[in-house]
Short mmCIF file of C-alpha atoms and ligand atoms in Angstrom, two decimals:
data_model
loop_
_atom_site.label_atom_id
_atom_site.label_comp_id
_atom_site.label_asym_id
_atom_site.label_seq_id
_atom_site.Cartn_x
_atom_site.Cartn_y
_atom_site.Cartn_z
CA MET A 1 41.60 -23.86 -24.07
CA ASN A 2 39.64 -20.92 -22.22
CA ILE A 3 36.62 -19.76 -24.20
CA LEU A 4 34.28 -16.84 -23.43
CA LEU A 5 31.09 -17.21 -25.09
CA ALA A 6 29.14 -13.62 -25.17
CA THR A 7 25.59 -13.69 -26.18
CA SER A 8 22.08 -11.84 -25.71
CA GLU A 9 20.54 -15.12 -25.48
CA ALA A 10 21.10 -18.66 -24.03
CA VAL A 11 18.83 -21.51 -22.91
CA PRO A 12 17.53 -21.40 -20.23
CA PHE A 13 18.50 -17.85 -19.28
CA ALA A 14 16.69 -15.93 -22.13
CA LYS A 15 15.51 -17.14 -25.42
CA THR A 16 13.48 -15.70 -28.56
CA GLY A 17 14.91 -18.10 -31.14
CA GLY A 18 17.70 -20.41 -32.20
CA LEU A 19 20.74 -18.29 -31.06
CA ALA A 20 19.80 -19.15 -27.47
CA ASP A 21 19.57 -22.99 -28.34
CA VAL A 22 23.11 -22.38 -29.57
CA CYS A 23 24.51 -20.59 -26.90
CA GLY A 24 22.96 -22.86 -24.39
CA ALA A 25 24.28 -26.23 -25.82
CA LEU A 26 27.60 -25.53 -27.53
CA PRO A 27 29.23 -24.34 -24.00
CA LEU A 28 28.12 -27.70 -22.56
CA ALA A 29 29.69 -29.91 -25.62
CA LEU A 30 32.82 -27.79 -25.38
CA ALA A 31 33.26 -28.39 -21.50
CA GLU A 32 32.60 -32.00 -22.56
CA LEU A 33 35.33 -31.84 -24.68
CA GLY A 34 37.52 -30.57 -21.65
CA HIS A 35 37.78 -27.05 -22.67
CA HIS A 36 37.15 -24.28 -20.05
CA VAL A 37 34.10 -22.20 -21.22
CA SER A 38 32.19 -19.50 -19.66
CA VAL A 39 29.23 -17.75 -20.93
CA VAL A 40 28.33 -14.06 -20.29
CA LEU A 41 24.81 -12.34 -21.17
CA PRO A 42 22.62 -9.73 -19.71
CA ALA A 43 20.19 -10.42 -16.79
CA TYR A 44 16.77 -9.77 -18.35
CA ARG A 45 13.44 -10.04 -16.52
CA GLN A 46 12.85 -13.43 -17.86
CA THR A 47 16.16 -14.66 -16.73
CA ARG A 48 15.08 -14.56 -12.97
CA TYR A 49 12.50 -17.24 -13.74
CA CYS A 50 14.68 -19.75 -15.63
CA GLY A 51 15.04 -22.29 -12.88
CA GLN A 52 18.79 -21.87 -12.27
CA ARG A 53 20.30 -20.60 -8.79
CA ILE A 54 21.49 -16.96 -9.28
CA GLU A 55 23.74 -15.41 -7.00
CA PRO A 56 25.14 -11.79 -6.80
CA LEU A 57 28.70 -11.50 -6.66
CA GLY A 58 29.07 -7.94 -5.24
CA ILE A 59 31.14 -6.91 -8.16
CA ASP A 60 30.07 -3.65 -9.42
CA PHE A 61 31.32 -1.42 -12.30
CA ILE A 62 30.86 1.58 -14.02
CA ILE A 63 30.53 1.83 -18.10
CA PRO A 64 30.95 5.13 -19.97
CA ILE A 65 28.00 5.52 -22.38
CA GLY A 66 28.42 8.75 -24.31
CA SER A 67 28.89 11.43 -21.75
CA LYS A 68 27.25 9.61 -18.98
CA MET A 69 28.54 6.90 -16.23
CA VAL A 70 25.99 3.88 -16.06
CA THR A 71 26.39 1.27 -13.27
CA GLY A 72 26.17 -2.45 -13.44
CA HIS A 73 26.62 -5.31 -11.16
CA LEU A 74 27.77 -9.02 -12.19
CA LEU A 75 25.61 -12.21 -11.00
CA ARG A 76 27.02 -16.12 -11.10
CA SER A 77 25.08 -18.75 -12.12
CA THR A 78 25.56 -21.90 -13.90
CA MET A 79 24.42 -23.90 -16.87
CA PRO A 80 22.08 -27.12 -16.11
CA GLY A 81 24.49 -29.73 -14.83
CA GLY A 82 26.91 -27.04 -13.21
CA ARG A 83 29.81 -27.15 -15.17
CA VAL A 84 29.59 -24.11 -16.91
CA PRO A 85 29.69 -20.92 -15.15
CA VAL A 86 27.33 -18.21 -16.47
CA TYR A 87 27.99 -14.55 -15.53
CA LEU A 88 25.12 -12.37 -15.80
CA VAL A 89 25.29 -8.24 -16.42
CA GLU A 90 22.42 -6.65 -14.41
CA GLN A 91 21.69 -3.28 -15.20
CA ASP A 92 17.87 -3.09 -14.36
CA GLN A 93 17.06 0.13 -16.51
CA TYR A 94 18.40 -1.63 -19.78
CA TYR A 95 17.22 -5.14 -19.07
CA ASP A 96 14.20 -5.64 -16.92
CA ARG A 97 11.69 -5.20 -19.43
CA ASP A 98 8.81 -7.49 -20.84
CA GLU A 99 10.80 -8.59 -23.99
CA LEU A 100 14.36 -8.76 -24.90
CA TYR A 101 14.70 -6.73 -27.90
CA ASN A 102 10.94 -5.25 -28.81
CA VAL A 103 7.58 -4.90 -27.46
CA ASP A 104 4.42 -5.07 -29.70
CA GLY A 105 6.70 -5.60 -32.72
CA LYS A 106 8.42 -2.29 -32.19
CA ASP A 107 12.37 -2.58 -31.36
CA TYR A 108 13.05 -0.66 -27.97
CA VAL A 109 14.51 3.01 -28.84
CA ASP A 110 17.73 2.48 -26.97
CA ASN A 111 18.73 -0.76 -28.27
CA CYS A 112 21.96 0.43 -29.44
CA GLU A 113 22.69 2.11 -25.83
CA ARG A 114 21.77 -1.45 -24.29
CA PHE A 115 24.23 -3.41 -26.45
CA VAL A 116 26.90 -0.97 -26.07
CA PHE A 117 26.48 -1.31 -22.34
CA PHE A 118 26.50 -4.80 -22.57
CA SER A 119 29.55 -5.06 -24.99
CA ARG A 120 31.75 -3.09 -22.84
CA ALA A 121 30.58 -5.15 -19.90
CA VAL A 122 31.87 -8.13 -21.57
CA LEU A 123 35.25 -6.73 -21.53
CA GLU A 124 35.20 -5.40 -17.89
CA ALA A 125 34.03 -8.64 -16.83
CA ILE A 126 37.04 -10.35 -17.89
CA ARG A 127 39.40 -8.16 -15.65
CA LEU A 128 36.64 -8.16 -12.66
CA LEU A 129 36.37 -11.91 -12.60
CA ASP A 130 40.16 -12.46 -13.70
CA LEU A 131 38.98 -14.97 -16.22
CA PRO A 132 41.84 -16.50 -18.32
CA VAL A 133 40.47 -15.97 -22.17
CA ASP A 134 42.14 -17.40 -25.14
CA VAL A 135 39.20 -17.15 -27.46
CA LEU A 136 36.34 -14.37 -27.12
CA HIS A 137 33.32 -15.93 -28.97
CA VAL A 138 30.72 -13.27 -29.87
CA ASN A 139 27.45 -13.49 -31.26
CA ASP A 140 25.12 -11.33 -33.75
CA TRP A 141 25.04 -7.88 -33.78
CA GLN A 142 24.33 -7.60 -30.11
CA THR A 143 28.03 -8.38 -29.15
CA GLY A 144 29.63 -6.93 -32.39
CA LEU A 145 31.32 -4.01 -30.67
CA VAL A 146 33.12 -6.55 -28.33
CA PRO A 147 35.91 -7.42 -31.19
CA ALA A 148 36.15 -3.82 -31.81
CA TYR A 149 36.73 -2.70 -28.33
CA LEU A 150 39.15 -5.52 -27.85
CA LYS A 151 41.31 -4.28 -30.97
CA ILE A 152 40.92 -0.60 -30.19
CA GLU A 153 40.70 0.11 -26.55
CA TYR A 154 42.21 -3.04 -25.02
CA HIS A 155 44.90 -3.50 -27.63
CA ASN A 156 47.96 -2.94 -25.62
CA VAL A 157 46.20 -3.90 -22.34
CA PRO A 158 48.43 -6.91 -20.88
CA ARG A 159 45.76 -9.54 -20.04
CA TYR A 160 43.70 -8.71 -23.51
CA GLU A 161 46.48 -8.46 -25.92
CA ASN A 162 46.45 -12.09 -27.00
CA ILE A 163 42.82 -12.63 -26.98
CA ALA A 164 41.64 -13.89 -30.17
CA ALA A 165 37.79 -13.06 -31.45
CA LEU A 166 35.57 -15.09 -33.15
CA LEU A 167 32.02 -13.88 -34.55
CA THR A 168 29.27 -16.20 -35.21
CA VAL A 169 26.68 -14.83 -37.45
CA HIS A 170 23.32 -16.49 -36.85
CA ASN A 171 21.05 -14.28 -39.20
CA LEU A 172 22.42 -11.82 -41.37
CA SER A 173 19.42 -9.92 -41.88
CA TYR A 174 19.55 -8.60 -38.10
CA GLN A 175 22.37 -6.20 -38.29
CA GLY A 176 21.84 -3.68 -35.38
CA GLN A 177 21.84 -0.55 -37.48
CA PHE A 178 21.24 2.56 -35.66
CA TRP A 179 21.54 6.49 -37.01
CA HIS A 180 24.99 7.81 -37.07
CA TRP A 181 24.78 9.88 -33.73
CA ASP A 182 24.78 6.54 -31.84
CA MET A 183 28.49 6.56 -32.71
CA LEU A 184 28.69 9.01 -29.63
CA LEU A 185 27.25 6.15 -27.25
CA THR A 186 30.23 3.78 -28.54
CA GLY A 187 32.77 6.13 -27.13
CA LEU A 188 34.93 5.06 -30.13
CA ASP A 189 36.72 7.50 -32.48
CA TRP A 190 34.51 9.06 -35.36
CA LYS A 191 37.51 7.94 -37.55
CA TYR A 192 36.46 4.45 -37.47
CA PHE A 193 32.97 5.73 -39.00
CA ASN A 194 33.91 4.80 -42.55
CA TRP A 195 32.80 2.41 -45.02
CA HIS A 196 35.55 0.23 -44.46
CA GLN A 197 34.49 -0.43 -40.94
CA MET A 198 31.52 0.93 -38.67
CA GLU A 199 29.46 2.81 -40.93
CA PHE A 200 26.70 1.36 -43.70
CA HIS A 201 24.95 3.86 -45.88
CA GLY A 202 25.22 6.60 -43.05
CA ASN A 203 24.31 4.41 -40.39
CA LEU A 204 26.17 2.61 -37.68
CA ASN A 205 26.32 -0.99 -38.47
CA LEU A 206 27.10 -3.20 -35.05
CA LEU A 207 27.36 -6.53 -37.09
CA LYS A 208 29.64 -5.02 -39.87
CA THR A 209 31.77 -3.59 -37.04
CA GLY A 210 32.04 -7.10 -35.56
CA MET A 211 32.58 -8.86 -38.84
CA VAL A 212 35.39 -6.09 -39.51
CA PHE A 213 37.47 -6.36 -36.19
CA SER A 214 36.98 -10.24 -35.59
CA ASP A 215 39.75 -12.30 -36.34
CA SER A 216 37.49 -15.01 -37.67
CA ILE A 217 33.65 -15.19 -38.93
CA ASN A 218 31.67 -17.87 -39.06
CA THR A 219 28.17 -18.63 -39.70
CA VAL A 220 25.67 -21.63 -38.81
CA SER A 221 25.93 -23.74 -41.93
CA PRO A 222 28.44 -24.09 -44.94
CA ARG A 223 25.59 -23.57 -47.47
CA TYR A 224 24.56 -20.17 -45.90
CA ALA A 225 28.52 -19.18 -45.66
CA GLN A 226 28.57 -19.47 -49.43
CA GLU A 227 25.16 -17.76 -49.70
CA ILE A 228 25.90 -14.64 -47.82
CA GLN A 229 28.81 -13.62 -50.00
CA SER A 230 26.45 -12.38 -52.70
CA SER A 231 23.30 -10.89 -53.09
CA PRO A 232 20.45 -10.87 -51.97
CA LEU A 233 21.21 -13.30 -48.86
CA GLY A 234 24.36 -10.69 -48.36
CA CYS A 235 21.83 -8.19 -47.21
CA GLY A 236 24.15 -5.55 -48.36
CA LEU A 237 27.07 -6.89 -46.54
CA GLU A 238 28.24 -9.21 -49.31
CA GLY A 239 31.19 -7.07 -50.24
CA VAL A 240 32.48 -7.08 -46.42
CA LEU A 241 31.99 -10.86 -46.43
CA GLN A 242 33.86 -11.32 -49.77
CA HIS A 243 36.49 -9.18 -48.56
CA ARG A 244 37.16 -11.51 -45.71
CA HIS A 245 36.31 -14.66 -47.27
CA ASP A 246 39.67 -16.08 -46.18
CA VAL A 247 38.44 -15.80 -42.56
CA LEU A 248 35.01 -16.91 -43.04
CA SER A 249 33.64 -20.66 -42.61
CA GLY A 250 30.47 -22.40 -41.68
CA ILE A 251 29.55 -24.87 -38.96
CA LEU A 252 26.68 -26.40 -38.73
CA ASN A 253 24.46 -26.40 -35.30
CA GLY A 254 23.87 -29.34 -33.53
CA ILE A 255 20.81 -30.24 -31.36
CA ASP A 256 20.80 -30.55 -27.66
CA PRO A 257 20.52 -34.63 -27.28
CA GLN A 258 19.06 -34.52 -24.05
CA GLU A 259 16.21 -31.73 -24.31
CA TRP A 260 15.41 -33.25 -27.73
CA ASN A 261 15.05 -36.93 -26.97
CA PRO A 262 11.87 -38.84 -27.94
CA GLU A 263 13.03 -41.73 -25.69
CA THR A 264 12.92 -39.25 -22.71
CA ASP A 265 11.12 -36.12 -23.52
CA PRO A 266 8.77 -35.37 -20.51
CA HIS A 267 6.44 -33.57 -22.61
CA LEU A 268 5.39 -36.57 -24.57
CA THR A 269 2.62 -38.95 -23.82
CA ALA A 270 4.47 -41.95 -25.16
CA HIS A 271 8.50 -42.55 -25.89
CA TYR A 272 10.14 -44.33 -28.51
CA ASN A 273 13.06 -44.57 -30.53
CA ALA A 274 13.84 -45.91 -33.95
CA ALA A 275 12.81 -49.21 -33.01
CA THR A 276 10.06 -48.61 -31.69
CA VAL A 277 8.78 -45.50 -33.73
CA ASP A 278 5.91 -47.66 -34.96
CA GLN A 279 4.08 -47.87 -31.52
CA GLY A 280 5.21 -44.50 -30.07
CA LYS A 281 4.52 -42.00 -32.47
CA PRO A 282 0.83 -42.95 -33.47
CA LEU A 283 0.28 -42.48 -29.53
CA CYS A 284 1.72 -39.00 -29.60
CA LYS A 285 0.09 -38.12 -32.82
CA LYS A 286 -3.26 -38.97 -31.21
CA ALA A 287 -2.53 -36.98 -28.11
CA LEU A 288 -1.67 -34.02 -30.12
CA GLN A 289 -4.73 -33.95 -32.36
CA GLN A 290 -6.53 -34.25 -29.06
CA GLU A 291 -4.88 -31.48 -27.34
CA LEU A 292 -5.36 -29.32 -30.55
CA GLY A 293 -8.76 -30.45 -31.07
CA LEU A 294 -8.32 -31.85 -34.57
CA PRO A 295 -10.54 -35.05 -35.47
CA GLN A 296 -8.49 -38.09 -34.40
CA GLU A 297 -7.96 -39.24 -38.00
CA PRO A 298 -4.99 -41.82 -37.59
CA GLY A 299 -4.32 -41.91 -41.50
CA ALA A 300 -4.71 -38.27 -42.38
CA PRO A 301 -1.24 -36.71 -42.71
CA LEU A 302 -0.47 -34.20 -39.89
CA ILE A 303 1.49 -31.27 -40.93
CA GLY A 304 3.42 -29.54 -38.09
CA ILE A 305 4.91 -26.04 -38.25
CA VAL A 306 6.75 -24.25 -35.24
CA GLY A 307 8.54 -21.02 -35.84
CA ARG A 308 8.36 -17.45 -36.05
CA LEU A 309 5.63 -16.51 -38.41
CA ILE A 310 7.73 -14.21 -40.62
CA ASP A 311 8.61 -13.46 -44.37
CA GLN A 312 11.87 -15.21 -43.94
CA LYS A 313 10.11 -18.64 -42.96
CA GLY A 314 7.74 -18.36 -46.10
CA PHE A 315 4.60 -18.19 -44.54
CA ASP A 316 3.26 -16.31 -47.74
CA LEU A 317 3.50 -19.67 -49.43
CA VAL A 318 2.19 -21.75 -46.70
CA ALA A 319 -1.04 -19.72 -46.54
CA GLU A 320 -1.78 -19.82 -50.24
CA VAL A 321 -0.94 -23.66 -50.37
CA MET A 322 -3.17 -24.14 -47.30
CA GLN A 323 -5.91 -22.05 -48.81
CA ARG A 324 -6.00 -24.64 -51.66
CA TRP A 325 -5.38 -27.56 -49.53
CA VAL A 326 -8.02 -27.12 -46.55
CA GLN A 327 -10.71 -27.65 -48.85
CA THR A 328 -9.26 -30.45 -51.33
CA SER A 329 -7.79 -32.85 -48.97
CA ASP A 330 -7.51 -34.59 -45.83
CA VAL A 331 -4.36 -33.14 -44.44
CA GLN A 332 -4.28 -31.58 -41.24
CA TRP A 333 -2.20 -28.32 -40.07
CA ALA A 334 -0.73 -27.75 -36.40
CA ILE A 335 0.98 -24.57 -36.29
CA LEU A 336 2.62 -23.11 -33.26
CA GLY A 337 4.32 -19.52 -33.58
CA THR A 338 4.16 -15.63 -33.26
CA GLY A 339 5.12 -13.06 -35.64
CA GLN A 340 4.01 -10.84 -38.09
CA PRO A 341 0.25 -9.53 -37.76
CA GLN A 342 -0.52 -10.29 -41.37
CA TYR A 343 0.16 -13.83 -40.84
CA HIS A 344 -1.66 -14.22 -37.48
CA GLN A 345 -4.55 -12.56 -39.18
CA LEU A 346 -4.64 -15.09 -42.29
CA LEU A 347 -3.71 -18.18 -40.11
CA GLU A 348 -6.62 -17.41 -37.89
CA THR A 349 -9.17 -16.96 -40.75
CA LEU A 350 -8.14 -20.36 -42.06
CA ALA A 351 -8.34 -21.83 -38.37
CA GLN A 352 -11.82 -20.44 -37.75
CA ARG A 353 -13.07 -21.35 -41.04
CA PHE A 354 -11.76 -25.04 -41.19
CA PRO A 355 -11.24 -26.05 -37.32
CA GLN A 356 -11.40 -29.81 -38.67
CA ARG A 357 -8.20 -29.38 -40.58
CA VAL A 358 -6.44 -26.33 -38.95
CA ALA A 359 -5.00 -25.94 -35.57
CA LEU A 360 -3.28 -22.95 -34.61
CA ARG A 361 -1.58 -21.55 -31.38
CA LEU A 362 -0.39 -18.06 -31.37
CA GLY A 363 2.12 -17.86 -28.82
CA PHE A 364 5.55 -19.57 -27.54
CA SER A 365 5.35 -22.83 -25.69
CA ASN A 366 7.94 -25.17 -25.83
CA PRO A 367 5.86 -28.17 -24.52
CA LEU A 368 3.82 -27.75 -27.63
CA ALA A 369 6.84 -27.48 -29.71
CA HIS A 370 7.98 -30.88 -28.28
CA GLN A 371 4.42 -32.29 -29.01
CA ILE A 372 4.26 -31.27 -32.65
CA GLU A 373 7.70 -32.44 -33.33
CA ALA A 374 6.48 -35.88 -31.75
CA GLY A 375 3.00 -35.92 -33.12
CA ALA A 376 3.46 -34.74 -36.58
CA ASP A 377 3.99 -36.78 -39.72
CA LEU A 378 5.62 -33.95 -41.75
CA PHE A 379 7.31 -30.99 -40.73
CA LEU A 380 7.15 -27.85 -43.05
CA MET A 381 9.91 -25.58 -43.51
CA PRO A 382 9.36 -23.49 -46.59
CA SER A 383 11.91 -20.66 -46.03
CA ARG A 384 13.38 -18.01 -48.38
CA PHE A 385 16.25 -18.34 -46.27
CA GLU A 386 17.50 -20.20 -43.19
CA PRO A 387 21.09 -19.91 -41.80
CA CYS A 388 20.79 -23.30 -40.11
CA GLY A 389 17.42 -24.23 -38.73
CA LEU A 390 17.08 -26.35 -35.81
CA ASN A 391 13.50 -27.63 -36.16
CA GLN A 392 14.21 -29.90 -39.16
CA LEU A 393 17.03 -31.36 -36.88
CA TYR A 394 14.54 -32.24 -34.27
CA SER A 395 12.20 -33.46 -36.58
CA LEU A 396 14.62 -36.05 -37.92
CA ARG A 397 15.46 -37.06 -34.36
CA TYR A 398 11.62 -37.46 -33.89
CA GLY A 399 10.99 -39.63 -36.69
CA THR A 400 9.05 -36.21 -38.39
CA VAL A 401 9.67 -36.20 -42.10
CA PRO A 402 10.98 -32.65 -42.98
CA LEU A 403 9.80 -30.86 -46.01
CA VAL A 404 12.17 -27.70 -46.63
CA ARG A 405 13.28 -25.36 -49.47
CA ALA A 406 16.74 -26.12 -50.43
CA THR A 407 18.43 -22.93 -48.71
CA GLY A 408 21.30 -22.54 -45.99
CA GLY A 409 21.34 -25.10 -43.07
CA LEU A 410 17.85 -26.84 -44.81
CA ALA A 411 20.21 -27.67 -47.94
CA ASP A 412 22.86 -29.16 -45.94
CA THR A 413 20.93 -31.40 -43.79
CA ILE A 414 18.23 -32.51 -45.92
CA THR A 415 18.27 -34.71 -49.03
CA GLY A 416 14.99 -35.00 -50.82
CA PHE A 417 13.59 -38.22 -51.73
CA ASP A 418 12.50 -38.56 -55.43
CA ALA A 419 10.16 -41.17 -56.60
CA GLN A 420 11.95 -41.51 -59.95
CA SER A 421 15.45 -41.87 -58.67
CA PRO A 422 15.56 -43.22 -55.10
CA ASN A 423 18.50 -42.31 -53.02
CA PRO A 424 19.33 -44.22 -49.94
CA ALA A 425 20.41 -41.33 -47.95
CA ALA A 426 16.89 -39.54 -48.49
CA ASN A 427 15.42 -37.90 -45.12
CA GLY A 428 13.19 -35.79 -46.30
CA PHE A 429 11.40 -33.67 -49.21
CA VAL A 430 13.11 -30.74 -50.85
CA PHE A 431 11.94 -27.99 -53.29
CA TYR A 432 13.81 -25.39 -54.80
CA GLU A 433 11.83 -22.20 -56.19
CA PRO A 434 10.36 -20.13 -53.61
CA SER A 435 6.86 -20.46 -54.99
CA ALA A 436 3.31 -21.50 -53.75
CA LEU A 437 3.39 -23.72 -57.07
CA ALA A 438 6.55 -25.71 -56.13
CA LEU A 439 5.62 -25.77 -52.44
CA GLY A 440 2.33 -27.46 -53.32
CA GLU A 441 3.94 -29.91 -55.80
CA CYS A 442 6.45 -31.08 -53.14
CA LEU A 443 3.74 -31.54 -50.56
CA ARG A 444 1.61 -33.52 -52.98
CA GLN A 445 4.89 -35.73 -53.47
CA ALA A 446 5.24 -36.24 -49.80
CA CYS A 447 1.71 -37.05 -49.28
CA ASP A 448 1.96 -39.70 -52.14
CA ALA A 449 4.95 -41.19 -50.26
CA TYR A 450 3.26 -40.78 -46.88
CA ARG A 451 0.57 -43.19 -48.14
CA ARG A 452 3.15 -45.58 -49.00
CA PRO A 453 4.52 -47.19 -45.83
CA GLU A 454 7.66 -48.98 -47.18
CA ILE A 455 8.96 -45.48 -48.46
CA TRP A 456 7.86 -43.73 -45.47
CA LYS A 457 9.19 -45.96 -42.93
CA LYS A 458 12.53 -45.98 -44.68
CA LEU A 459 12.72 -42.01 -44.63
CA ILE A 460 11.78 -41.95 -41.05
CA GLN A 461 14.34 -44.63 -40.06
CA VAL A 462 17.30 -42.55 -41.94
CA GLY A 463 16.27 -39.44 -40.38
CA MET A 464 16.36 -41.10 -36.44
CA HIS A 465 19.64 -42.78 -37.32
CA GLN A 466 21.40 -39.76 -38.11
CA ASP A 467 23.57 -37.78 -35.45
CA TRP A 468 23.14 -34.16 -35.50
CA SER A 469 24.22 -33.79 -31.68
CA TRP A 470 26.40 -31.02 -30.73
CA SER A 471 29.58 -33.34 -30.10
CA ARG A 472 30.17 -33.23 -33.95
CA SER A 473 29.87 -29.39 -34.17
CA ALA A 474 31.79 -28.52 -30.99
CA ARG A 475 34.93 -30.41 -32.47
CA GLU A 476 34.88 -28.17 -35.74
CA TYR A 477 34.52 -25.06 -33.23
CA VAL A 478 37.57 -26.12 -31.26
CA ALA A 479 39.40 -26.49 -34.74
CA LEU A 480 38.20 -22.96 -35.46
CA TYR A 481 39.17 -21.40 -32.29
CA GLN A 482 42.48 -22.74 -32.72
CA LYS A 483 42.84 -21.14 -36.15
CA THR A 484 41.35 -17.83 -34.61
CA MET A 485 44.14 -18.00 -32.18
CA GLU A 486 46.76 -18.11 -34.93
CA ARG A 487 45.11 -15.56 -36.99
CA ALA A 488 45.14 -13.01 -33.78
CA LYS A 489 49.02 -13.49 -33.66
CA LYS A 490 49.13 -11.90 -37.22
CA PRO A 491 48.69 -8.33 -37.91
CA GLN A 492 45.27 -7.19 -37.63
CA PRO A 493 43.14 -6.34 -40.70
CA ALA A 494 41.84 -3.16 -38.92
CA GLY A 495 41.98 -1.00 -35.95
P1 ADP B 501 15.19 -18.87 -35.74
O1 ADP B 501 16.31 -18.98 -34.87
O2 ADP B 501 15.36 -18.27 -37.13
O3 ADP B 501 14.07 -18.71 -35.06
P2 ADP B 501 15.71 -21.88 -35.54
O4 ADP B 501 14.98 -22.98 -36.54
O5 ADP B 501 17.12 -21.79 -35.80
O6 ADP B 501 14.68 -20.68 -35.95
O7 ADP B 501 15.07 -22.08 -33.98
C1 ADP B 501 13.90 -21.75 -33.71
C2 ADP B 501 13.97 -22.56 -32.27
O8 ADP B 501 12.86 -21.62 -31.50
C3 ADP B 501 13.46 -23.71 -32.09
O9 ADP B 501 14.07 -24.40 -31.14
C4 ADP B 501 12.15 -23.90 -31.88
O10 ADP B 501 11.29 -25.00 -31.68
C5 ADP B 501 11.74 -22.55 -31.16
N1 ADP B 501 10.47 -22.04 -31.52
C6 ADP B 501 10.29 -20.87 -32.27
N2 ADP B 501 9.20 -20.45 -32.21
C7 ADP B 501 8.42 -20.85 -31.09
C8 ADP B 501 7.23 -21.24 -30.47
N3 ADP B 501 6.23 -20.27 -30.82
N4 ADP B 501 7.01 -22.00 -29.60
C9 ADP B 501 8.10 -22.92 -29.17
N5 ADP B 501 9.36 -22.91 -29.39
C10 ADP B 501 9.48 -22.15 -30.63
#
């Protein structure tokens, strides 16, 4: 099968979150299964420092954006390992910037234009590179226009007419909504600007556009695929998703077993596996405490948090619980992330007042993320919603017990321990109500269990023996690609 994956992020070329992890790992797993897969993404400033060799192809192209014509260039690279080709769309006015989508918390004002250009470039690249494509796999709002162009403008063009389109929604709360005049930038007829297709409450909505014109839609966990078909997690698009429920499914993300392997992880002081975790993990904990300036107390439960410090991730609950716990318990907190200023301030205040208990690093650091995964005892993810979540899967592999709220992919991957009715499949702690009270109670249970080695060791072993690698998910994607190709042969739902 020939697959072209279009994305705005992929490790190691560009990353702001889990989308990049998925788009970096899935192509390798598909290639491993014998499929031909290529990746196309913009050439950002950070792409230049990705460590992969990038070469110009000498292919220039011109894209109409509203009334102007904009030139771009194609560059070529490969994913690590050299088996998967990566094509980079170079257009420095759009992509040679400090950040991918926003700066100082504000979206770039021309984001619609930047991704209209990229979406059109994806389709032009197929022709210019003479790429055979059976399935065009697009991701999130940034590539939501690709299926629309495919079904409208390339409808009867020979090399495109048999291409099937799959949209993966990684997070429904980012929809790429722009004012209606940006419809002019797309070059598509105003007749598509209606509430069945591209319009959403008077705005242009690129994610909705992708949902309407794709042959299949999937999201990154079965639970999230259910949750988004109703309010509030449908974020206003629940009606569209209900309408297309017959082509909507969920496939759990996997993890890159090379990148996240405590036996070989180059960022760690000590290496370990399920058999040697009792020896290796305490050394990683000690090193983490030292690195973060926390007291080296081997018996104090060390809680790790890595991620975007935003409402979605439940940081209001964390802050409330921490305020109580830092004064009354020996729990230590290791927090790495960036996000909303109010959480920066709240956590900074706590870290300054209680340096013996709270270590905070505001920023993005891949090595420290790995060290927290290895050094922490518990990993906290009290998300209000979580399409899949990757950190809980990394935690399981690193023998760090996840404590999560039962939502989306967290609910699909973590089975809660219950002291009253022990379940042999338990691999973490789960709470339900999105409240500080429920989180605090769950944390109390987890800390009790931590002090009972026979329970704790069992939880670690169950998690470390589970297989969350991409090879499992990649097989499910192959089956979905096949279904998508069959659907593409049937009359189109729209366009
Ligand atoms: P989301 O995509 O919503 O941000 P995920 O859990 O799916 O959340 O994926 C987040 C990914 O980004 C993980 O690989 C996580 O380790 C990484 N990450 C997030 N914030 C940071 C940070 N500040 N430093 C290093 N890695 C981070």
